[in-house]
PDB file of C-alpha atoms in Angstrom:
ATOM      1  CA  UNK A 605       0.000   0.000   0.000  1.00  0.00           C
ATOM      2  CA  UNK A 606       1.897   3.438  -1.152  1.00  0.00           C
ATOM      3  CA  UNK A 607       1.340   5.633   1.881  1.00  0.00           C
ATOM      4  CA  UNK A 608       2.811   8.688  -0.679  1.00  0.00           C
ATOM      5  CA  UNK A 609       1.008   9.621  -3.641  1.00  0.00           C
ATOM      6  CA  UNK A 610       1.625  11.913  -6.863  1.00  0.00           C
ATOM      7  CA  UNK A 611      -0.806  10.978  -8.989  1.00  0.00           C
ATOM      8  CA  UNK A 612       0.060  12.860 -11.779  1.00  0.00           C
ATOM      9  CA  UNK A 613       3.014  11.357 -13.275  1.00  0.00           C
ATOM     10  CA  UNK A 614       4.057  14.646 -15.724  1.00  0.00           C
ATOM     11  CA  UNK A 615       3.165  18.108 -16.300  1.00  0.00           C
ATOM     12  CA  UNK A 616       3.916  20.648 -18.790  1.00  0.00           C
ATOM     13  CA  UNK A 617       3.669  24.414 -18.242  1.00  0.00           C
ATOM     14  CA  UNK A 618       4.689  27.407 -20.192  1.00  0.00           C
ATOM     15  CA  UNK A 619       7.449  29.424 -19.120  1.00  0.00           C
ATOM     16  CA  UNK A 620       6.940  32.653 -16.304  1.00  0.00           C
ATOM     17  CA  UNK A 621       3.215  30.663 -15.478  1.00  0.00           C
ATOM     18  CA  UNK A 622       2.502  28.852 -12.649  1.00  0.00           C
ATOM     19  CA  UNK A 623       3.642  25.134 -11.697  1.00  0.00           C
ATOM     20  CA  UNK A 624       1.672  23.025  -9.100  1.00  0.00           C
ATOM     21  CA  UNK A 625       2.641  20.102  -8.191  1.00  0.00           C
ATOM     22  CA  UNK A 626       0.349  17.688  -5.613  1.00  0.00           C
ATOM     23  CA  UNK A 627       1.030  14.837  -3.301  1.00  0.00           C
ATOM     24  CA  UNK A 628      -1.465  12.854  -1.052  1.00  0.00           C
ATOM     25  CA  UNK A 629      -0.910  10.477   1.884  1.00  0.00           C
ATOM     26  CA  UNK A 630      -2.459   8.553   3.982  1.00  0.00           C
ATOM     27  CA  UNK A 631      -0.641   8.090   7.479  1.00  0.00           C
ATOM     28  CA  UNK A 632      -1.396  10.483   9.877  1.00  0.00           C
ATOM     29  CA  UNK A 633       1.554  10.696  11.641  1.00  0.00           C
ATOM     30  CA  UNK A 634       3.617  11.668   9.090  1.00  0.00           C
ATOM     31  CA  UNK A 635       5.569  14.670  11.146  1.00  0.00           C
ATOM     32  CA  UNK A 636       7.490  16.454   8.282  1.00  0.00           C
ATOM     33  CA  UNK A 637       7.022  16.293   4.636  1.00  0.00           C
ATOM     34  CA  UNK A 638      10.192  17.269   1.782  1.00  0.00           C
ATOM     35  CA  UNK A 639      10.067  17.967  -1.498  1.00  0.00           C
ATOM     36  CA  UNK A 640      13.224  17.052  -3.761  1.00  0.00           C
ATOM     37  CA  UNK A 641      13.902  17.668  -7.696  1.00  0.00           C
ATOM     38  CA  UNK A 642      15.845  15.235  -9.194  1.00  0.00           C
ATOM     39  CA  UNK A 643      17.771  15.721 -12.909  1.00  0.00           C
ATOM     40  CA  UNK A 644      18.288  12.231 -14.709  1.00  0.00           C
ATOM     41  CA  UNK A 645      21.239  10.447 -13.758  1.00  0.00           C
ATOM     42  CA  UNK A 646      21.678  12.588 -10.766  1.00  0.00           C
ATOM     43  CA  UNK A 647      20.436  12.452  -7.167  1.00  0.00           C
ATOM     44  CA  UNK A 648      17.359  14.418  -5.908  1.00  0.00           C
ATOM     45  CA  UNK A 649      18.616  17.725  -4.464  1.00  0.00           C
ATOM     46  CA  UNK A 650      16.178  19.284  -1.356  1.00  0.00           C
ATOM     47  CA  UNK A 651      13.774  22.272  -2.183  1.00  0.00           C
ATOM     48  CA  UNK A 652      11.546  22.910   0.638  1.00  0.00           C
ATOM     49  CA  UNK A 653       9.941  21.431   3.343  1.00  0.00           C
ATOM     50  CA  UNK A 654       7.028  21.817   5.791  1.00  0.00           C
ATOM     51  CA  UNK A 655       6.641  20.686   9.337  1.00  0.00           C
ATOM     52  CA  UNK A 656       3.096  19.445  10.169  1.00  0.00           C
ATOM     53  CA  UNK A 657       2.250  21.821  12.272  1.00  0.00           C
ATOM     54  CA  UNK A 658       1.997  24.462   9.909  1.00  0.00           C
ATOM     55  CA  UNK A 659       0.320  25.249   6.731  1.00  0.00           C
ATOM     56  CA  UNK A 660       2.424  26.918   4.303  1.00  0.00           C
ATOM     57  CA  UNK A 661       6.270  27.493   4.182  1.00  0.00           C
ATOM     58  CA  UNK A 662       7.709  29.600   1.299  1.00  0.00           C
ATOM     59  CA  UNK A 663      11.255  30.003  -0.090  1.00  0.00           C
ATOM     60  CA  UNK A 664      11.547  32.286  -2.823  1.00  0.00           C
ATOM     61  CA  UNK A 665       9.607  31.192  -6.153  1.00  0.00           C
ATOM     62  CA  UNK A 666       8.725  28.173  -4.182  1.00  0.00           C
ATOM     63  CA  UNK A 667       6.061  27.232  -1.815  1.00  0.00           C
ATOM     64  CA  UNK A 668       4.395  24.660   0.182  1.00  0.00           C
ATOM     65  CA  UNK A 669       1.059  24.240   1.324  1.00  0.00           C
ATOM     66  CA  UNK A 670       0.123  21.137   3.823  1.00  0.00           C
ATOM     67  CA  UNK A 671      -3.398  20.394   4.191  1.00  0.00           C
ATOM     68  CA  UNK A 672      -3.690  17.912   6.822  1.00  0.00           C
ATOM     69  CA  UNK A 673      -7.544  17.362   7.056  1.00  0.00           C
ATOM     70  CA  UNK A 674      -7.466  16.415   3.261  1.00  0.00           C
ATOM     71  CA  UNK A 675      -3.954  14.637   4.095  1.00  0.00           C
ATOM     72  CA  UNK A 676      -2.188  16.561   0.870  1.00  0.00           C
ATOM     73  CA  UNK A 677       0.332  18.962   0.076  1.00  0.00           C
ATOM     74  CA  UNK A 678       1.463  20.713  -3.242  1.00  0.00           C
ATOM     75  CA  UNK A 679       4.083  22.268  -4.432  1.00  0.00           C
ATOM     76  CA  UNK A 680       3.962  25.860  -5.988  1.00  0.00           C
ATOM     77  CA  UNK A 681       6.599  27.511  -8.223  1.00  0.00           C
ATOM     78  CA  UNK A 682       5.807  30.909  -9.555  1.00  0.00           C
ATOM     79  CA  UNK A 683       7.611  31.750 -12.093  1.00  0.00           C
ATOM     80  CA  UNK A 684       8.462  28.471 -13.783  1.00  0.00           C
ATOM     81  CA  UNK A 685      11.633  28.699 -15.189  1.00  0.00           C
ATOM     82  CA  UNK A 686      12.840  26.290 -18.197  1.00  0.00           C
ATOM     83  CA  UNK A 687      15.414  25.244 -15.605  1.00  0.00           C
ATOM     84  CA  UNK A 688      12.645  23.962 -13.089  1.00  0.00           C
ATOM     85  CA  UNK A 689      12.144  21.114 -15.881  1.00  0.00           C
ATOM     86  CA  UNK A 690      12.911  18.020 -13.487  1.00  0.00           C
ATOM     87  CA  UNK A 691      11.018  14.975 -11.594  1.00  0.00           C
ATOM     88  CA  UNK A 692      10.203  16.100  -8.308  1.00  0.00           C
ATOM     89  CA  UNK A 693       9.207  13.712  -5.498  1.00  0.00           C
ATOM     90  CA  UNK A 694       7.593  14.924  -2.504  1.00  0.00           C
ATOM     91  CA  UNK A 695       8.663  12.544   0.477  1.00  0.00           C
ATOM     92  CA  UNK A 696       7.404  12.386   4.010  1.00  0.00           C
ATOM     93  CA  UNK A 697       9.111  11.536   7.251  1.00  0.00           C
ATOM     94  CA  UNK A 698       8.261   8.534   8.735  1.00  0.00           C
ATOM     95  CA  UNK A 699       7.573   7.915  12.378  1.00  0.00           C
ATOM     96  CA  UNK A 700       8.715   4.504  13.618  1.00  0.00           C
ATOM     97  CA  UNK A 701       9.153   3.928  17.340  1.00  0.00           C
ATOM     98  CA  UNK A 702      11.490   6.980  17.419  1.00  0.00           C
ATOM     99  CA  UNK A 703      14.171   4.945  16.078  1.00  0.00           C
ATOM    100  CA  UNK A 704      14.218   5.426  12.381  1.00  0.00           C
ATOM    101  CA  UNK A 705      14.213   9.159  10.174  1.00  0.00           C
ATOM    102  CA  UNK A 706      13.237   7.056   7.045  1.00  0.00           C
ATOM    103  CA  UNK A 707      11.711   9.185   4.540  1.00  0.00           C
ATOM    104  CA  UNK A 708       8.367   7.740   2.242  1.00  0.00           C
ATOM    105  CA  UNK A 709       8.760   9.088  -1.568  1.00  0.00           C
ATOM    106  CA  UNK A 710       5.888   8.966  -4.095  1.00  0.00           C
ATOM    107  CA  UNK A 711       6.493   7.861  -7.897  1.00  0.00           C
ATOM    108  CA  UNK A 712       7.264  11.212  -8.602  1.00  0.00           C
ATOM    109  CA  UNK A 713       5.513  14.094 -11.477  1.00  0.00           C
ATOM    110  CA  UNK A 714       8.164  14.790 -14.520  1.00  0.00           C
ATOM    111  CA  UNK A 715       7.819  18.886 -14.830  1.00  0.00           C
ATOM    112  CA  UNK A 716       8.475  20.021 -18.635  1.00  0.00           C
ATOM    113  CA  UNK A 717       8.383  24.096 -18.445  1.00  0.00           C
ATOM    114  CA  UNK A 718       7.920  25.255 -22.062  1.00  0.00           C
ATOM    115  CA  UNK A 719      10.089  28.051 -23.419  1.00  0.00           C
TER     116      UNK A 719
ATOM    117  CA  UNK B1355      29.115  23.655   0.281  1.00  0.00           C
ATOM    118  CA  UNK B1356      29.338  20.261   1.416  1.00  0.00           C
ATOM    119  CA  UNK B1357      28.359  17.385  -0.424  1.00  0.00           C
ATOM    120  CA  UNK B1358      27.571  13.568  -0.237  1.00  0.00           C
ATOM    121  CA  UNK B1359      29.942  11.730  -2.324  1.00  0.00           C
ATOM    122  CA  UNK B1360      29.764   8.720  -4.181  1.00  0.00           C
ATOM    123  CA  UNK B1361      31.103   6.056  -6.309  1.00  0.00           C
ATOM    124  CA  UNK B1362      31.322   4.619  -8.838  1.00  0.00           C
ATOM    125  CA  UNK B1363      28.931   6.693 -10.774  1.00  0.00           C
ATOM    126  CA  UNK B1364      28.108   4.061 -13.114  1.00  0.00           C
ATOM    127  CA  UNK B1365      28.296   0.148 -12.871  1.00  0.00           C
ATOM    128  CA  UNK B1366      27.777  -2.760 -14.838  1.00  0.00           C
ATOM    129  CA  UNK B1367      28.090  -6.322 -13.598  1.00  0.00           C
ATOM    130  CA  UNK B1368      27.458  -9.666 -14.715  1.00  0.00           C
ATOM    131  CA  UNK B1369      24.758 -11.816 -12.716  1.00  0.00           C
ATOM    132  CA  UNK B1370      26.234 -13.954  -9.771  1.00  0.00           C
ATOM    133  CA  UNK B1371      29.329 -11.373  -9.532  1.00  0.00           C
ATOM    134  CA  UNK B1372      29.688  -9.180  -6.553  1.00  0.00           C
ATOM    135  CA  UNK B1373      29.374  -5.313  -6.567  1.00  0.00           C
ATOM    136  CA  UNK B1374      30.795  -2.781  -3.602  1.00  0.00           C
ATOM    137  CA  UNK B1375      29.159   0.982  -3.129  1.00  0.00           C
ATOM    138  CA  UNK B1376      31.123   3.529  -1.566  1.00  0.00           C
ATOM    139  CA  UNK B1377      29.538   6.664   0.639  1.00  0.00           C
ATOM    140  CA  UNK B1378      30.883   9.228   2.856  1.00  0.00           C
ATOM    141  CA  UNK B1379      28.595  11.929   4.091  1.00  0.00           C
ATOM    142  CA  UNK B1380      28.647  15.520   4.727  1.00  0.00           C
ATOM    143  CA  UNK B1381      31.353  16.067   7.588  1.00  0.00           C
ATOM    144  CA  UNK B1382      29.916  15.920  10.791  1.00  0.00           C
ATOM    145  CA  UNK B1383      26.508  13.871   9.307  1.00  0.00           C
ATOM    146  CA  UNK B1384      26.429  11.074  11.654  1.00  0.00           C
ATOM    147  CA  UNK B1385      23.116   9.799  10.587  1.00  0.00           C
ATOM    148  CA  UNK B1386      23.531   8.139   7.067  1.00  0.00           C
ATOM    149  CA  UNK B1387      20.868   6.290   4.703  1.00  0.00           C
ATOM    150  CA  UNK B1388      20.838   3.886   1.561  1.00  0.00           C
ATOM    151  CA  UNK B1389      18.249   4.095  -1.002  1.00  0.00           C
ATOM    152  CA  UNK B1390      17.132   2.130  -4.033  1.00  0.00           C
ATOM    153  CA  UNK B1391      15.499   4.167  -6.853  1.00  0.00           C
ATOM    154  CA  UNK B1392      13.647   1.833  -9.678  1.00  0.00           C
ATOM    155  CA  UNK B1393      13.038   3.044 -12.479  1.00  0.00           C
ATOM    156  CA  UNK B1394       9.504   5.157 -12.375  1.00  0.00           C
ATOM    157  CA  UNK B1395       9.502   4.620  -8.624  1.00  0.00           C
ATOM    158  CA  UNK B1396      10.450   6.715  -5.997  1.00  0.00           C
ATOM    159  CA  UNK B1397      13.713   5.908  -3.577  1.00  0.00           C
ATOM    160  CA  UNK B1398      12.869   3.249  -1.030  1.00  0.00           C
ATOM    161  CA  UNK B1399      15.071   2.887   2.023  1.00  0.00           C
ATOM    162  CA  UNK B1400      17.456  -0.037   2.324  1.00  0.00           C
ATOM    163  CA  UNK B1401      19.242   0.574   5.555  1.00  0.00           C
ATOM    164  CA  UNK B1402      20.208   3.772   8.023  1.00  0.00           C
ATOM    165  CA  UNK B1403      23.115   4.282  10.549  1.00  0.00           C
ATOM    166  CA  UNK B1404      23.332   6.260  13.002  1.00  0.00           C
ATOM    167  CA  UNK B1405      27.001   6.594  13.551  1.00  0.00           C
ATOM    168  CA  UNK B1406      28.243   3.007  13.211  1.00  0.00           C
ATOM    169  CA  UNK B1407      25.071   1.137  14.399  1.00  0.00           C
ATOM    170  CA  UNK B1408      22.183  -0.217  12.044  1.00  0.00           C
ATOM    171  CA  UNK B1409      18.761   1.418  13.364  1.00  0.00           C
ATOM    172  CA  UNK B1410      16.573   0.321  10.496  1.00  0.00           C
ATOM    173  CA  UNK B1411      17.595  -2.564   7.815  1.00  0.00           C
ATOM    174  CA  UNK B1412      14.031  -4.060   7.950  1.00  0.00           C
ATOM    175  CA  UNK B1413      14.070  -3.613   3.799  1.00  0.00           C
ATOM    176  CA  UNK B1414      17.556  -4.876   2.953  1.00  0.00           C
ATOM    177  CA  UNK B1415      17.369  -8.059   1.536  1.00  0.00           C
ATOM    178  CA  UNK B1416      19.882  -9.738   3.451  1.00  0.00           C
ATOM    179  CA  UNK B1417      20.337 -13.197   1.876  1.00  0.00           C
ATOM    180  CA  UNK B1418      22.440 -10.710  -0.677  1.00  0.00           C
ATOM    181  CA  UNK B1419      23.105  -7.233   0.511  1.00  0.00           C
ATOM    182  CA  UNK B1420      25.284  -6.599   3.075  1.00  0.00           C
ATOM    183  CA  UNK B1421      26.108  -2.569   4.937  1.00  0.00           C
ATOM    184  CA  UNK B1422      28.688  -1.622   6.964  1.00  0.00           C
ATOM    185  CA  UNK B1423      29.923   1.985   8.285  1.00  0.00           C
ATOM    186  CA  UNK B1424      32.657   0.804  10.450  1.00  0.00           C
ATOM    187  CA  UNK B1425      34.270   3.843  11.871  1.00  0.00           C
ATOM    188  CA  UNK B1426      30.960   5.622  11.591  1.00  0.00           C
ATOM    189  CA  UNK B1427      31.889   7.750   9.067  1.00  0.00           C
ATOM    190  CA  UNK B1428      32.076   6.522   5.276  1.00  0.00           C
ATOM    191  CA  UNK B1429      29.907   3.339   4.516  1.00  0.00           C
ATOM    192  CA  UNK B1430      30.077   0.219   1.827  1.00  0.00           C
ATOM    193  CA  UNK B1431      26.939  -1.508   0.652  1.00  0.00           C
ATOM    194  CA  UNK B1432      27.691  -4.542  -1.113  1.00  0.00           C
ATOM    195  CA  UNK B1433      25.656  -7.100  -3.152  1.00  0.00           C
ATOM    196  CA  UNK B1434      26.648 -10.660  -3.809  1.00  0.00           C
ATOM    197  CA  UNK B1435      25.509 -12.280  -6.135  1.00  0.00           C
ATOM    198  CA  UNK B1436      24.176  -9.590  -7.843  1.00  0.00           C
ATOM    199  CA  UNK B1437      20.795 -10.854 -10.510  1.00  0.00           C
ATOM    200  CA  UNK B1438      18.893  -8.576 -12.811  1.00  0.00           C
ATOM    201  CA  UNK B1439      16.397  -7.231 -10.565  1.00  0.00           C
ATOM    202  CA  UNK B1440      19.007  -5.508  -8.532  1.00  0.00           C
ATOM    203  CA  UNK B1441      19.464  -2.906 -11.491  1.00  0.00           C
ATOM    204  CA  UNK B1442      18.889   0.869 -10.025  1.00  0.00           C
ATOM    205  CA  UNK B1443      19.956   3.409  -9.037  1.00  0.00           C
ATOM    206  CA  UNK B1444      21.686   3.538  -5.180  1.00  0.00           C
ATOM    207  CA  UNK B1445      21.439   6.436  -3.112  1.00  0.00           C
ATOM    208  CA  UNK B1446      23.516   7.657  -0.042  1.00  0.00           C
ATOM    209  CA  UNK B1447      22.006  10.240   2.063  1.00  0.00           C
ATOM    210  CA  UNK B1448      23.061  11.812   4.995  1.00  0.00           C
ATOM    211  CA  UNK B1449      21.258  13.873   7.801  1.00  0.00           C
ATOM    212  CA  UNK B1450      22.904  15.872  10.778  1.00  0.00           C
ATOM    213  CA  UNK B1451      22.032  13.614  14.225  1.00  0.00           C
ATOM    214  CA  UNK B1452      18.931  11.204  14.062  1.00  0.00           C
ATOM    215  CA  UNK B1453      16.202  13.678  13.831  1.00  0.00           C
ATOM    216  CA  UNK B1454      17.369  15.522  11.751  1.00  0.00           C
ATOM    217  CA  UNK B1455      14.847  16.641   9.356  1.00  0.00           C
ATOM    218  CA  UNK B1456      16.507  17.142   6.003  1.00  0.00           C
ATOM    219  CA  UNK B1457      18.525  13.967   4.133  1.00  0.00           C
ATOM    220  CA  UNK B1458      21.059  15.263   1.541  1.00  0.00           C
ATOM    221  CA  UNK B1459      21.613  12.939  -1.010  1.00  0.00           C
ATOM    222  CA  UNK B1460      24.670  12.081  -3.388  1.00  0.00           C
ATOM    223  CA  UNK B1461      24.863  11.694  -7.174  1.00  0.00           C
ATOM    224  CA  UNK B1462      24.150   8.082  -6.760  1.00  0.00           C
ATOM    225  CA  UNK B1463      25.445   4.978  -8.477  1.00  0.00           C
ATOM    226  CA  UNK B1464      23.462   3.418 -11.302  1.00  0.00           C
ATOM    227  CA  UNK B1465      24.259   0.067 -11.281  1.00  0.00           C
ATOM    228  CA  UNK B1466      22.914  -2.123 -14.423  1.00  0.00           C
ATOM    229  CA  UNK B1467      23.370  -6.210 -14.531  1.00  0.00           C
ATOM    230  CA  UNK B1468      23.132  -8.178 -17.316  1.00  0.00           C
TER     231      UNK B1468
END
């Protein structure tokens, strides 16, 4: 059962609009939730991340919203810039006895921004 | 700014022969992670250390894989015998202390077996 969802597997945008990305999960005690962008052949690189306990986190052209009655978050980037073209996996922290910081990736949405 | 190394970059290895990852962290990182990236899949853990010790290896398959960070810095993860379902890409991370929130990850190792 995939506890972390992206159920869109691609996504094309035109250049300077607006890119949202979405993720849905279903444990509840997922604490902290990361999104990563990953080039081919390379390994993902951290954008931004959001604690539960708050809503929205923002970090330049790129921001997070966590809805945790709905159990989803999404991924805003305003501009999109040709560079943002990437696969981009949101992941969430896992809480296991205290023990283990193991982190729960979805499949992952392939962003194509459009010059 | 500090990075998560790794090598090789690339691998390809027969079926039954044995294959060796190498990982060292960011300096100071003392909690460090392996993943396994299929294809169209996301990274799945394999193991995590926190300095030298194991805390999690629930998903390595151990009949075959084998981790070891002896001196609690850099770490090995070896397969033997390698068959074609282990091709992937491998993933070191690294995080500052157990809780910390944020894994780095390196450029990873593709690894393909024929």
């Amino acid at each position: 059962d995939q506890q972390v969802k992206q159920n869109s597997p691609s996504l094309s945008v035109q250049e300077g609009r607006i890119s949202i990305l979405n993720c849905d999960y279903t444990n509840s005690m997922f604490d902290y939730f990361l999104w990563y962008k990953k080039y081919p052949a390379e390994g993902p690189t951290f954008l931004i991340s959001i604690s539960s306990i708050k809503d929205k986190n923002e970090d330049g052209r790129f921001t997070v919203f966590l809805n945790k009655s709905a159990k989803h978050l999404s991924l805003h980037i305003v501009p999109s810039q040709p560079g943002d073209s990437a696969v981009y996996f949101c992941a969430a922290r896992g809480v296991s006895g205290g023990a283990t910081n193991k982190l729960i990736f979805g499949t992952g949405t392939l962003l194509a921004v459009q010059p | 700014e500090a990075e998560v190394a790794q090598s090789p970059r690339y691998k390809i290895t027969e079926k039954s022969q044995a294959v060796a990852f190498w990982c060292d962290p960011i300096s100071g990182h003392a909690t460090l992670y392996w993943y396994r990236q299929i294809l169209g899949q996301g990274p799945e853990l394999l193991v995590q250390f926190q300095d030298e010790s194991v805390v999690d290896d629930s998903q390595l398959p151990k009949d075959r894989f084998s981790a070891e960070r002896l001196k609690g810095v850099d770490s090995t993860l070896k397969i033997q015998p390698a068959e074609l379902g282990d091709s992937a890409m491998y993933l070191c991370a690294s995080s500052s202390g157990q809780k910390g929130k944020t894994q780095y990850f390196g450029p990873g190792t593709r690894l393909l077996v024929l």
